Coordinates of C-alpha atoms and ligand atoms in Angstrom, one line a residue:
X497 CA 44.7 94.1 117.4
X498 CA 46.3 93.4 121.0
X499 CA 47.2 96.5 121.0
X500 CA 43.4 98.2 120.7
X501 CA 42.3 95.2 123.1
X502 CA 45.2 96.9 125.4
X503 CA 44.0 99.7 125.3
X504 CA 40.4 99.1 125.6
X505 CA 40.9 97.1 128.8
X506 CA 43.6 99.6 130.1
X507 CA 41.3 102.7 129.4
X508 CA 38.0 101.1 130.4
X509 CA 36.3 100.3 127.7
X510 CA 35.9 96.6 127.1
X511 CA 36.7 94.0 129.9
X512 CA 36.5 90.0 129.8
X513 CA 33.8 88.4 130.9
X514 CA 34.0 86.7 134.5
X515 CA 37.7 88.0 134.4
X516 CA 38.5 87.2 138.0
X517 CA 37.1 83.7 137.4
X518 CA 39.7 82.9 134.3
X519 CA 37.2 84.3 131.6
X520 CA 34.3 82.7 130.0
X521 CA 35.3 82.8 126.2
X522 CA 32.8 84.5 123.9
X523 CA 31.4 87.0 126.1
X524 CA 32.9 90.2 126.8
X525 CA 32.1 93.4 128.9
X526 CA 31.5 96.8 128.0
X527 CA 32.8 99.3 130.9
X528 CA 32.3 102.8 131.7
X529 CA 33.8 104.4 128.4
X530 CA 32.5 101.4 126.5
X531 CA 29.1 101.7 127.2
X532 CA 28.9 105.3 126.4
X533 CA 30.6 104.4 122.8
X534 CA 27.7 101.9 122.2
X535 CA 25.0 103.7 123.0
X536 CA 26.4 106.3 121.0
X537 CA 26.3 104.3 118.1
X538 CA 23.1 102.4 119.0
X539 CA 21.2 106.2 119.7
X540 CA 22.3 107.3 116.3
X541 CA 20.8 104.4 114.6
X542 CA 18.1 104.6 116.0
X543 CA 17.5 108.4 115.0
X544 CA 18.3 107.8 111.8
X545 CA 16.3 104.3 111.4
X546 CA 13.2 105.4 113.3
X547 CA 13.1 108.9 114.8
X548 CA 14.3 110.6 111.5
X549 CA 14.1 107.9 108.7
X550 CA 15.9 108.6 105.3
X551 CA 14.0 110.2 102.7
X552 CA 12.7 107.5 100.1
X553 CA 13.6 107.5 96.2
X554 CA 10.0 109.2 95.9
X555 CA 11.5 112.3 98.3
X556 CA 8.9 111.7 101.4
X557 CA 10.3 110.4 104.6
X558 CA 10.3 106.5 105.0
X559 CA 7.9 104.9 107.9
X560 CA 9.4 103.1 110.8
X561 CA 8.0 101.6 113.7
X562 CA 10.4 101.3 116.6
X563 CA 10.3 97.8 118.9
X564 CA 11.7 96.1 121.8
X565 CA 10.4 92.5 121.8
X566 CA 11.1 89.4 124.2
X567 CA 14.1 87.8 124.0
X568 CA 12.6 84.2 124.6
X569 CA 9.5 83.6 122.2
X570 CA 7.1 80.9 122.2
X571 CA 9.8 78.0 120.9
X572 CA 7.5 77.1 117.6
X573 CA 8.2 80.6 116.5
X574 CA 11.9 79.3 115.9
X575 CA 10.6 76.1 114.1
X576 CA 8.8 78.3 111.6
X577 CA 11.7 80.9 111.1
X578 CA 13.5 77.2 110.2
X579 CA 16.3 78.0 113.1
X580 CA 15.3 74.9 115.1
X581 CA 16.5 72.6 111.5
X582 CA 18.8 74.8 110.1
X583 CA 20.6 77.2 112.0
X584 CA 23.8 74.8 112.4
X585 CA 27.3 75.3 111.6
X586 CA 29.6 72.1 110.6
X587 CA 31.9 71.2 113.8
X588 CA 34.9 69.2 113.7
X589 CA 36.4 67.7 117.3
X590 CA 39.7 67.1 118.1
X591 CA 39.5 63.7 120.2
X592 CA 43.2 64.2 121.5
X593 CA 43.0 68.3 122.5
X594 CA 39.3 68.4 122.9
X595 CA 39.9 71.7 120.9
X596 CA 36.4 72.2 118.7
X597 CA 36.7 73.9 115.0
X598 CA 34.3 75.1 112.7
X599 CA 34.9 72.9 109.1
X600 CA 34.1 75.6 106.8
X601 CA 37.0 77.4 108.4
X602 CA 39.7 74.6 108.0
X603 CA 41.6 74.0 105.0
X604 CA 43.7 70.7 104.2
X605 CA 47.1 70.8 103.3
X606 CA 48.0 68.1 101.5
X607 CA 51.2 66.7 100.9
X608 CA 50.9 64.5 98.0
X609 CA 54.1 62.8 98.1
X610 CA 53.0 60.5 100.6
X611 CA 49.1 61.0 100.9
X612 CA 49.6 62.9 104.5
X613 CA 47.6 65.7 105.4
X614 CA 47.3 68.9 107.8
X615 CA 44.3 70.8 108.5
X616 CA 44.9 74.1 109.4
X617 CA 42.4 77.3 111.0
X618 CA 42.6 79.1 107.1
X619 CA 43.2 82.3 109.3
X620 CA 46.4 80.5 110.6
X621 CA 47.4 79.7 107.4
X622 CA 50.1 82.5 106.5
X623 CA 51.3 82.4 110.5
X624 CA 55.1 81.5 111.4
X625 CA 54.0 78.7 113.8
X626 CA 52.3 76.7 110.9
X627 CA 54.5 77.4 108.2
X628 CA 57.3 76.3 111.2
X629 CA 54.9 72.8 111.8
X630 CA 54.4 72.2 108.3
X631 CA 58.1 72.3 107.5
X632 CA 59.1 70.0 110.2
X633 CA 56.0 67.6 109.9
X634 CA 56.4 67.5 106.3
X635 CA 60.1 66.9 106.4
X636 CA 60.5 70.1 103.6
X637 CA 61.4 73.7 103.1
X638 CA 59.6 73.4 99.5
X639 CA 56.0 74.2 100.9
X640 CA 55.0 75.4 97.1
X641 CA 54.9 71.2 96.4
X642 CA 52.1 70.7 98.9
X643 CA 48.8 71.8 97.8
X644 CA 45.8 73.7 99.9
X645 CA 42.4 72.3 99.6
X646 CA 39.3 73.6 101.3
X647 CA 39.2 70.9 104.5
X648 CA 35.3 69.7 102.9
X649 CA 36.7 68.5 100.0
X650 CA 38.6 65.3 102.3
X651 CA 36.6 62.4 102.2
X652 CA 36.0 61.2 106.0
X653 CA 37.9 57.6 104.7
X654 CA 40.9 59.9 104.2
X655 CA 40.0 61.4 108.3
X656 CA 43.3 58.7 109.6
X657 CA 45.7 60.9 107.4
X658 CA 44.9 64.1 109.1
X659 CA 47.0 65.8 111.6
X660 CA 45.0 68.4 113.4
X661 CA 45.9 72.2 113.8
X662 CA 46.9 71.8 117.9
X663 CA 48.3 68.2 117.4
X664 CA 50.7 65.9 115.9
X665 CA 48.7 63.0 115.4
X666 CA 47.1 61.6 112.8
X667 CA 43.3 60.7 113.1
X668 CA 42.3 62.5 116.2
X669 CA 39.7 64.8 113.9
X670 CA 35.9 63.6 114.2
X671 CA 33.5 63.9 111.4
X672 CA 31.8 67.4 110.9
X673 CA 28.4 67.2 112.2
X674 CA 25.6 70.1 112.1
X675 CA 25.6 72.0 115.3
X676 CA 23.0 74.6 116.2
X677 CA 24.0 77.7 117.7
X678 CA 20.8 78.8 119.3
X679 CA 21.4 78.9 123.3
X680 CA 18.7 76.3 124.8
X681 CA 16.8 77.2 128.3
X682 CA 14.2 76.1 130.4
X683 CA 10.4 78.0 131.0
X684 CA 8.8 77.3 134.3
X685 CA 9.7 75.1 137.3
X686 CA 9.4 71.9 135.4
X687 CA 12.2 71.7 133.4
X688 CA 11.2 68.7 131.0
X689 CA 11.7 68.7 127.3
X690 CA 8.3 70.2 126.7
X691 CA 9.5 73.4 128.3
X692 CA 12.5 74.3 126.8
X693 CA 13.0 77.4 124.9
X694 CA 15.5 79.6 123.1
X695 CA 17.5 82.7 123.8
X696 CA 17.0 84.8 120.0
X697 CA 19.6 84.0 117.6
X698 CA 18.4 87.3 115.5
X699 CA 16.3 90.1 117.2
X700 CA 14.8 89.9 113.0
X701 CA 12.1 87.3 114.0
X702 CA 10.6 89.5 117.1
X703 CA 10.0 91.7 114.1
X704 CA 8.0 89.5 112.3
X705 CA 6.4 88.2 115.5
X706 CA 5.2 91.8 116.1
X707 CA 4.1 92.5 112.6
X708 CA 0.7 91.8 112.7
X709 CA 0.0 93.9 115.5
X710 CA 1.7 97.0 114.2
X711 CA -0.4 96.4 110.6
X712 CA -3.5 96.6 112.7
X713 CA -2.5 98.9 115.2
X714 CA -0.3 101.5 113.6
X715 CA -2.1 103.2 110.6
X716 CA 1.5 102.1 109.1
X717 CA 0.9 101.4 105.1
X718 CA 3.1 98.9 102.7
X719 CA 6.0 100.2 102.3
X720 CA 6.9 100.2 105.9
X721 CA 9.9 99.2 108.2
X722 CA 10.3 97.7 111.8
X723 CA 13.4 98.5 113.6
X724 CA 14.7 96.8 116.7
X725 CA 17.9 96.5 118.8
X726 CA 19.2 94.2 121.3
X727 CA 20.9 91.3 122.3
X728 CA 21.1 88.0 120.0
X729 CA 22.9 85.1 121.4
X730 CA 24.8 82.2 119.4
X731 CA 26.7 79.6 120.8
X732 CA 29.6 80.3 118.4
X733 CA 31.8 77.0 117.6
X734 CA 34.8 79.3 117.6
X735 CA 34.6 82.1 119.2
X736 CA 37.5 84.9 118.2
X737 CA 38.7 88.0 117.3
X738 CA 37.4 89.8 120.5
X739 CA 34.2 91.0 120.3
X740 CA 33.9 90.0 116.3
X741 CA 32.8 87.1 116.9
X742 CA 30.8 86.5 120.7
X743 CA 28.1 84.6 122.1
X744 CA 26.3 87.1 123.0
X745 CA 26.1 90.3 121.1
X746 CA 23.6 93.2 120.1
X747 CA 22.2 93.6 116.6
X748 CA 20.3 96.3 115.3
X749 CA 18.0 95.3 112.4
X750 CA 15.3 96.7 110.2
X751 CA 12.5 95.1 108.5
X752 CA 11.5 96.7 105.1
X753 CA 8.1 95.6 104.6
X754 CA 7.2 95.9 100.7
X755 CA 5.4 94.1 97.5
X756 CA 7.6 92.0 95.9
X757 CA 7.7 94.1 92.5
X758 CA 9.5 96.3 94.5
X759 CA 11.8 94.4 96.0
X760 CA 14.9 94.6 93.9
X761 CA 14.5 99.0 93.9
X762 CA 14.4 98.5 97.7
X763 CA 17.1 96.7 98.2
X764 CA 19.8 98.5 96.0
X765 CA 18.1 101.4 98.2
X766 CA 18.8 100.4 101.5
X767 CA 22.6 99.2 100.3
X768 CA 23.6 102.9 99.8
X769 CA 22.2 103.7 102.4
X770 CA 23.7 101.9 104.7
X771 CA 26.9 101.7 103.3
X772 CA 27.1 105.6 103.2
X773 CA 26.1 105.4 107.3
X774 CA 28.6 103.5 108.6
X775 CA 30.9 106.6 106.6
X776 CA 28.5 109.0 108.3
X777 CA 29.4 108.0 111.9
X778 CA 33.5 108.0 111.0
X779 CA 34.2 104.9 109.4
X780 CA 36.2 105.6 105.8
X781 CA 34.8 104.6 102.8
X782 CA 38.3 103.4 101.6
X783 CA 37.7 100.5 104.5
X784 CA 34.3 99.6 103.4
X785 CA 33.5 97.4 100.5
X786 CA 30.3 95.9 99.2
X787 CA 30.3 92.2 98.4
X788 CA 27.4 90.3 97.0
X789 CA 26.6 86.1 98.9
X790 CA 27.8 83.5 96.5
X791 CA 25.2 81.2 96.4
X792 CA 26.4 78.7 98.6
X793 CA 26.5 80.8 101.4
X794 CA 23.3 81.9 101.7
X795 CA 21.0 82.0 104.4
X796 CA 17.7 79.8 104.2
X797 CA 15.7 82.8 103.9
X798 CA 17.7 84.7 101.7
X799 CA 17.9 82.1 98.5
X800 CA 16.1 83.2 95.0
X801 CA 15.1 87.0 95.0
X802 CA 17.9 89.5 95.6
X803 CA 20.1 87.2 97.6
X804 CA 22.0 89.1 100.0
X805 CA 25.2 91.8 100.0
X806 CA 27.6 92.6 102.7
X807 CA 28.8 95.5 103.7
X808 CA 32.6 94.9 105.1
X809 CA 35.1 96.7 106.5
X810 CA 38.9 96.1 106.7
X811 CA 39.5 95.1 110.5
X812 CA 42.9 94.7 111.6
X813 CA 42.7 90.8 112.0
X814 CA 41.1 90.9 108.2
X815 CA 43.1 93.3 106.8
X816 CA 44.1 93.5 104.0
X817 CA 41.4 91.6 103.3
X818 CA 37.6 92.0 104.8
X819 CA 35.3 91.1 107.9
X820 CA 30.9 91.4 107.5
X821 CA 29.5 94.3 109.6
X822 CA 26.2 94.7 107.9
X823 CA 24.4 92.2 105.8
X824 CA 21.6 93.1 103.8
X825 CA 19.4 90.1 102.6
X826 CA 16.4 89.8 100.6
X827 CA 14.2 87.7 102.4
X828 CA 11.2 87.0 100.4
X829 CA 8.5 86.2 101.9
X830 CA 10.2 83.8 103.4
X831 CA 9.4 84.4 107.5
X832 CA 6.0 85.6 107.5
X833 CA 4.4 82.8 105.1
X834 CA 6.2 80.3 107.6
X835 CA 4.3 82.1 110.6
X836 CA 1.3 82.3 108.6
X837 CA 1.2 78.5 108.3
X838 CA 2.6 77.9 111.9
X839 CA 0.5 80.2 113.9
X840 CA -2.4 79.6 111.6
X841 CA -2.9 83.3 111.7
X842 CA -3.7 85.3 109.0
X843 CA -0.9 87.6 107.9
X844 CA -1.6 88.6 104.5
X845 CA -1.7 92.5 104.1
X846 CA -4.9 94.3 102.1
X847 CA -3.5 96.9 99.7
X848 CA -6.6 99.0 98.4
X849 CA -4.3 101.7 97.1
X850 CA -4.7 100.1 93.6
X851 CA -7.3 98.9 91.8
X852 CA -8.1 96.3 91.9
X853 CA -7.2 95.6 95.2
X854 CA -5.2 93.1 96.3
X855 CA -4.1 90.7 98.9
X856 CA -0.1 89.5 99.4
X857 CA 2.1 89.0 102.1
X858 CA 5.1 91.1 101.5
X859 CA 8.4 90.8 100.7
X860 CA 11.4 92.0 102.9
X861 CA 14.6 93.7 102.7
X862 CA 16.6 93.3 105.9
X863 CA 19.7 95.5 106.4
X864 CA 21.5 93.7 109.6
X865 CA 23.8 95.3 111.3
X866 CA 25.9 94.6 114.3
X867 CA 25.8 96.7 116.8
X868 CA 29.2 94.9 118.7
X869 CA 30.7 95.0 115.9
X870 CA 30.2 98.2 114.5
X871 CA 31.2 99.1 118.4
X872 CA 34.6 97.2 117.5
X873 CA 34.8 98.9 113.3
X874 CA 34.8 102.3 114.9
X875 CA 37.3 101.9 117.4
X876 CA 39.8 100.4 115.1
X877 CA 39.0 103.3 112.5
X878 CA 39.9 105.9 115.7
X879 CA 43.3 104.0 116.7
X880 CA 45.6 105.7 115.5
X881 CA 49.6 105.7 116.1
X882 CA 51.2 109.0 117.0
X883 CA 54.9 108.8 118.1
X884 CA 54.7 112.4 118.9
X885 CA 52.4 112.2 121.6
X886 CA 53.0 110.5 125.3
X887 CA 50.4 108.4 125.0
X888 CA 51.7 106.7 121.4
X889 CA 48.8 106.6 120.5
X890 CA 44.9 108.4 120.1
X891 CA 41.7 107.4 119.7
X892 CA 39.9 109.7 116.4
X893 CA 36.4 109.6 116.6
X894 CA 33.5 111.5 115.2
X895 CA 32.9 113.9 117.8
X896 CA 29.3 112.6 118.3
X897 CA 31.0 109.1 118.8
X898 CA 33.2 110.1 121.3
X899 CA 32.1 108.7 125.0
X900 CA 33.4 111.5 126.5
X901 CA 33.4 115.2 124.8
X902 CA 35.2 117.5 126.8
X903 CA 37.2 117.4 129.8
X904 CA 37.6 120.3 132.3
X905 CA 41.4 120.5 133.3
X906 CA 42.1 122.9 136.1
X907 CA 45.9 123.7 136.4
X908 CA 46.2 125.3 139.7
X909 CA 44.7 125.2 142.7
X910 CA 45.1 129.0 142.9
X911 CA 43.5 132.2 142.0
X912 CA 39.7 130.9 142.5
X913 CA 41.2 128.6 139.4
X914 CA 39.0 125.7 140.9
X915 CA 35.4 127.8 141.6
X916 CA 35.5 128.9 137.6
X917 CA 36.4 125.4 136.4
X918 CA 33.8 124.1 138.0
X919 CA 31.3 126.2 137.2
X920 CA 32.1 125.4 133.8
X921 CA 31.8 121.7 134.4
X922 CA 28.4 122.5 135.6
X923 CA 26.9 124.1 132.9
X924 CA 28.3 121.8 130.0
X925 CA 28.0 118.4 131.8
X926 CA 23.9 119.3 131.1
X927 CA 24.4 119.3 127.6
X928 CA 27.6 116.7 126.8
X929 CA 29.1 113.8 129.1
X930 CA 31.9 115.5 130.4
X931 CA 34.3 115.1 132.8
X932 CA 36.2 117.0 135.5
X933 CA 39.6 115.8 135.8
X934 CA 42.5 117.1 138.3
X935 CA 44.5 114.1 139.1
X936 CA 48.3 114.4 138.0
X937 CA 50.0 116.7 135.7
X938 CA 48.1 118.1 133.0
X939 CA 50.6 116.1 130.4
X940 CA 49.4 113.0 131.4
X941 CA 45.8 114.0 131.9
X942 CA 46.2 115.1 128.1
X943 CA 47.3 111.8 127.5
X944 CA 44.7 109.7 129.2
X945 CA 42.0 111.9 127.0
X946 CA 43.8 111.3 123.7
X947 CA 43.4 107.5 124.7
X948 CA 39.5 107.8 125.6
X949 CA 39.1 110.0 122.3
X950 CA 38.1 113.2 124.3
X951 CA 37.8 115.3 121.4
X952 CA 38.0 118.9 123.7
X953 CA 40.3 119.3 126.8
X954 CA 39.4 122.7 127.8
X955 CA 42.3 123.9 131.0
X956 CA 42.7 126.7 132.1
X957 CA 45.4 128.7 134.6
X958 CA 45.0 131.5 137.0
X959 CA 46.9 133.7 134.4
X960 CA 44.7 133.2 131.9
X961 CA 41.0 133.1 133.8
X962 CA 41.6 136.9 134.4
X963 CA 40.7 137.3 130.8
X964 CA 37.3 135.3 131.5
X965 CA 39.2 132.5 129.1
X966 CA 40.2 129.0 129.2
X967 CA 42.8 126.9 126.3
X968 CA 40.5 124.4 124.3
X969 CA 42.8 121.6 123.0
X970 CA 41.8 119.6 119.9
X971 CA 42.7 116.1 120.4
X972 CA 42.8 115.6 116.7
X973 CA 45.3 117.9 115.6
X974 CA 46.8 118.7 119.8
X975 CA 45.6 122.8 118.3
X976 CA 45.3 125.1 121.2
X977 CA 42.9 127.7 121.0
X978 CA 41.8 130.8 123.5
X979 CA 37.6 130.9 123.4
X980 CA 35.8 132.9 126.2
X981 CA 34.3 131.0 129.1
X982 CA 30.8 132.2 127.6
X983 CA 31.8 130.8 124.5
X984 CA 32.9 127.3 125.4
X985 CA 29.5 125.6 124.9
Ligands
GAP2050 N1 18.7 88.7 110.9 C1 19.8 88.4 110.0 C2 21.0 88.1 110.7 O1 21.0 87.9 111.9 P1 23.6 87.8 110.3 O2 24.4 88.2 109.1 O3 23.7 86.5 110.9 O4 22.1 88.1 109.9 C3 23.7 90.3 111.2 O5 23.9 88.9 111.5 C4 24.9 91.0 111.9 O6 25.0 90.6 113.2 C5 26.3 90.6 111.3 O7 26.5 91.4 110.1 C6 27.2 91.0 112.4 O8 27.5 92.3 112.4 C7 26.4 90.7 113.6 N2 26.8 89.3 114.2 C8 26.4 88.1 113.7 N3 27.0 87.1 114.5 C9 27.7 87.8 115.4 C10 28.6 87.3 116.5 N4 28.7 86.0 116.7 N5 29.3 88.2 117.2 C11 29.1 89.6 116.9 N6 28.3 90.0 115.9 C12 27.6 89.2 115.2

C-alpha cells in the first residue's frame, strides 16, 4: 500500500489534501492522471447505468433516468431519510492522547490473570508493535493465555482496567457515545440553529427527493431506475487507508424503482450484474467476493426484505481478507413512505398495467457503489511488480481505464523525425488523451509510461519513418510491433 500511495503521489495521481499546510486527514486530491482515471470509471458507469442500461431478465433494455441533484437539501429531508437520529457511529476518546476511535473497531484483550485489559484498533491486531506492547505490558511471551474479545462486550465499570491502543495508562478511554457523521453547515447570513443544514451523506436520498418529478415528468413506468453520481461527505471517526475511507468521497448510486413482489428477482439481478462489472472494467473475479449483511449490521433502511449483499474486493490493506466496494441493499419502501409522511406529498405510484389497478409506493433495490473507491480497487488490481523493467514496477489497466492511451515518443531530432511525430500527435489526441513526450532518454520515458499505465508508446526514429512506420510498444507485455503511420489509429 505505501508503495501504490508512492506512486500515485510520485506520478500525479493522488495528492493530500492542503499538503503544504500539514494535510487535513480524510480528504485527498485527485491530480492530473487521477482525474482522468475517475472519470474514466465514473463515464463508464454511467454508460452502462443510464446511456446503455443492461438488458432485463425479460430481454428489453432497462429504464434509467440520469440526475445531478443539490448537495444540500432542505434539512427535514434528512430527518425523514432517519440520518438526522441514526446515522451515528459509536466513538470512544482517549482523554490522555486525544486520539478518537471508532468502538466497533476495537477489540479488548484481556488478560485474565489479573483482570487487566488492552484495547487494540482489530486492524492492529496481528502488527509487531502490539504484539511487542502486549508482551511487555502484560509481563509474558505466552499471548495464547490472554483472550480477544470484541471491545462492546466490556462493561463501562470495567472502563479503569483499560489501557488504550496509543497509551499506557489505564482509564483514559471514554464511554462510546453515538456520533453522527453528516457534515453540519449554515444557509443564509443568519447563522442560527434554525438555518443549519447538511452536506449529503448518500447522493441515494437526492434520488428519492427527485422521484416524484421524474414519475410525472418522464413517461418512465415501474420498473424504473434513477442513477446519480457525486460527492457524499461523512465526517468519518477514523479516517484510513488512503482514499478507502475519506470525508469526502464520490458515490455512484442507482435506484431500482419496482413492486415489492418483485423485489427479491430484482435484487439477485442487480448482484450479478454488478459483480460481473467491476470484472468488466479490469478488476479479477478471483478478488471479488459476494457477502451477504449479518443482521446486526444493517442499515435502518435495509432491515426485513432482502437485507443487503456486498460486493468486496481483496485490497492490499484487507488482503487476504476483504474491504466493501459496492453494497447492494433492499430498501423497502423504506425512504419514500418517510417522505410521503414528511413532505405530506403524495408519492404513491398508479399502476394500470393490471387489472385491477392498483396504487403502491414501490420497493427499491439500491446497488451503491463507490466511485473513490472503485478509483483505489482498480489501481491496486493494475500495480504490478516487474523486476525486469526500470521502473520496478507497472500499472495494468483495461485500456479504456487507462488515463492516458498512447504516448508519441520521438527519438531524434533529425530527419524531419519531429514534423511526422507530431502530425501523429495531432490526429490521435482528437480521438484518445494522448501525450507527446520528448524529455530524456526514451528508457526512462518508457518507464514513466509503464508507471502512468500508458498502454501504447508509439516512437519512432529517422531510420524507420522512411518506411512511413513507427514501433508501437505494449506496456503489458514491453511487445514491439512495426504498424504504418496510417495504421496507428
Ligand atoms: N446509499 C447507500 C449507501 O450510501 P454505503 O454502503 O454507506 O451505502 C456506498 O455507501 C458505497 O460508498 C460504499 O460501498 C463505498 O464504496 C462508498 N463509501 C462509503 N463510505 C465511504 C468513505 N468514507 N470513503 C470512501 N468511500 C465510501
Amino acid at each position: 500500500m505505501d508503495d501504490l500511495v508512492a506512486l500515485c503521489k510520485r506520478r500525479g495521481f493522488i495528492f493530500p489534501a492542503s499538503e503544504i499546510y500539514g494535510g487535513i486527514n480524510g480528504f485527498w486530491d485527485f491530480g492530473p492522471l487521477g482525474v482522468l482515471l475517475k472519470n474514466n470509471l465514473r463515464d463508464r458507469w454511467w454508460n452502462d447505468m443510464v446511456l446503455c442500461p443492461p438488458i432485463g431478465p425479460d430481454g428489453d433494455p432497462l429504464q434509467i433516468q440520469g440526475v445531478d441533484s443539490a448537495i444540500i437539501q432542505n434539512p427535514k429531508a434528512w430527518e425523514a431519510s432517519g440520518h438526522v437520529a441514526g446515522f451515528s457511529d459509536p466513538m470512544v476518546d482517549c482523554k490522555l492522547t486525544k486520539l478518537r476511535y471508532r468502538a466497533d473497531h476495537l477489540v479488548a484483550v484481556v488478560d485474565e490473570r489479573n483482570g487487566q485489559i488492552f484495547a487494540f484498533n482489530q486492524d492492529h491486531l496481528e502488527e509487531k508493535a502490539t504484539l511487542k506492547k502486549l508482551k511487555k505490558q502484560a509481563g509474558t511471551d505466552e499471548l495464547a493465555k490472554l483472550k480477544v474479545v470484541p471491545f462492546s462486550t466490556i462493561a463501562v465499570a470495567d472502563y479503569a482496567k483499560v489501557i488504550g491502543p496509543d497509551t499506557d495508562q489505564k482509564g483514559t478511554l471514554t464511554e462510546p457515545r453515538a456520533f453522527n457523521l453528516m457534515f453540519k453547515t449554515y444557509v443564509g447570513a443568519t447563522a442560527t440553529e434554525d438555518d443549519v443544514a447538511y452536506l449529503r451523506p448518500e447522493t441515494a436520498q437526492g434520488i428519492f427527493l427527485n422521484y416524484k418529478a421524474i414519475v410525472d415528468n418522464m413517461r418512465v413506468r415501474v420498473p424504473f431506475g434513477i442513477a446519480q453520481v457525486g460527492k457524499a461527505f461523512r465526517n468519518e471517526v477514523t479516517p484510513r487507508n488512503f482514499i478507502y475511507r475519506s470525508r469526502e468521497f464520490e458515490q455512484m448510486e442507482m435506484e431500482w424503482f419496482c413492486h415489492e413482489d418483485d423485489a427479491a428477482k430484482w435484487f439477485e439481478f442487480w448482484v450479478e450484474t454488478r459483480k460481473k462489472w467491476w470484472q468488466s472494467v479490469g478488476v479479477s473475479g478471483d478478488n471479488l467476493i459476494i457477502r451477504t449483511h449479518e443482521q446486526d449490521e444493517l442499515s435502518h433502511y435495509a432491515k426485513g426484505g432482502q437485507g443487503t449483499k456486498d460486493i468486496e474486493y481483496r485490497f492490499p490493506f484487507t488482503a487476504p481478507g476483504f474491504g466493501e466496494l459496492e453494497g447492494i441493499a433492499h430498501r423497502r419502501n423504506f425512504d419514500l413512505t418517510q417522505h410521503q409522511e414528511f413532505s405530506k406529498t403524495k408519492l404513491e405510484y398508479f399502476d394500470d398495467s393490471v387489472q385491477p389497478p392498483r396504487r403502491f409506493i414501490p420497493h427499491v433495490i439500491e446497488p451503491a457503489a463507490g466511485l473513490t473507491r472503485g478509483v483505489l480497487a482498480i489501481l491496486s488490481e493494475a500495480y504490478t511488480v516487474d523486476p525486469s523493467r526500470p521502473s520496478g514496477v507497472y500499472l495494468k489497466f483495461k485500456p479504456s481505464m487507462a488515463p492516458v492511451k498512447a504516448a508519441v515518443l520521438p527519438l531524434t531530432n533529425k530527419d524531419g523525425q519531429p514534423e511526422i511525430a507530431q502530425k501523429l500527435y495531432y490526429s490521435l489526441r482528437t480521438k484518445f488523451v494522448t501525450e507527446y513526450d520528448t524529455k530524456g532518454n526514451i528508457g526512462k520515458r518508457d518507464a514513466r509510461h509503464d508507471e502512468l499505465g500508458t498502454p501504447f508508446g508509439v516512437s519512432m526514429d529517422g531510420e524507420k519513418a522512411k518506411d512511413d512506420a513507427a514501433t508501437i510498444r505494449h506496456c503489458e507485455t514491453m511487445e514491439q510491433e512495426r504498424v504504418a503511420l496510417d495504421k496507428i489509429e
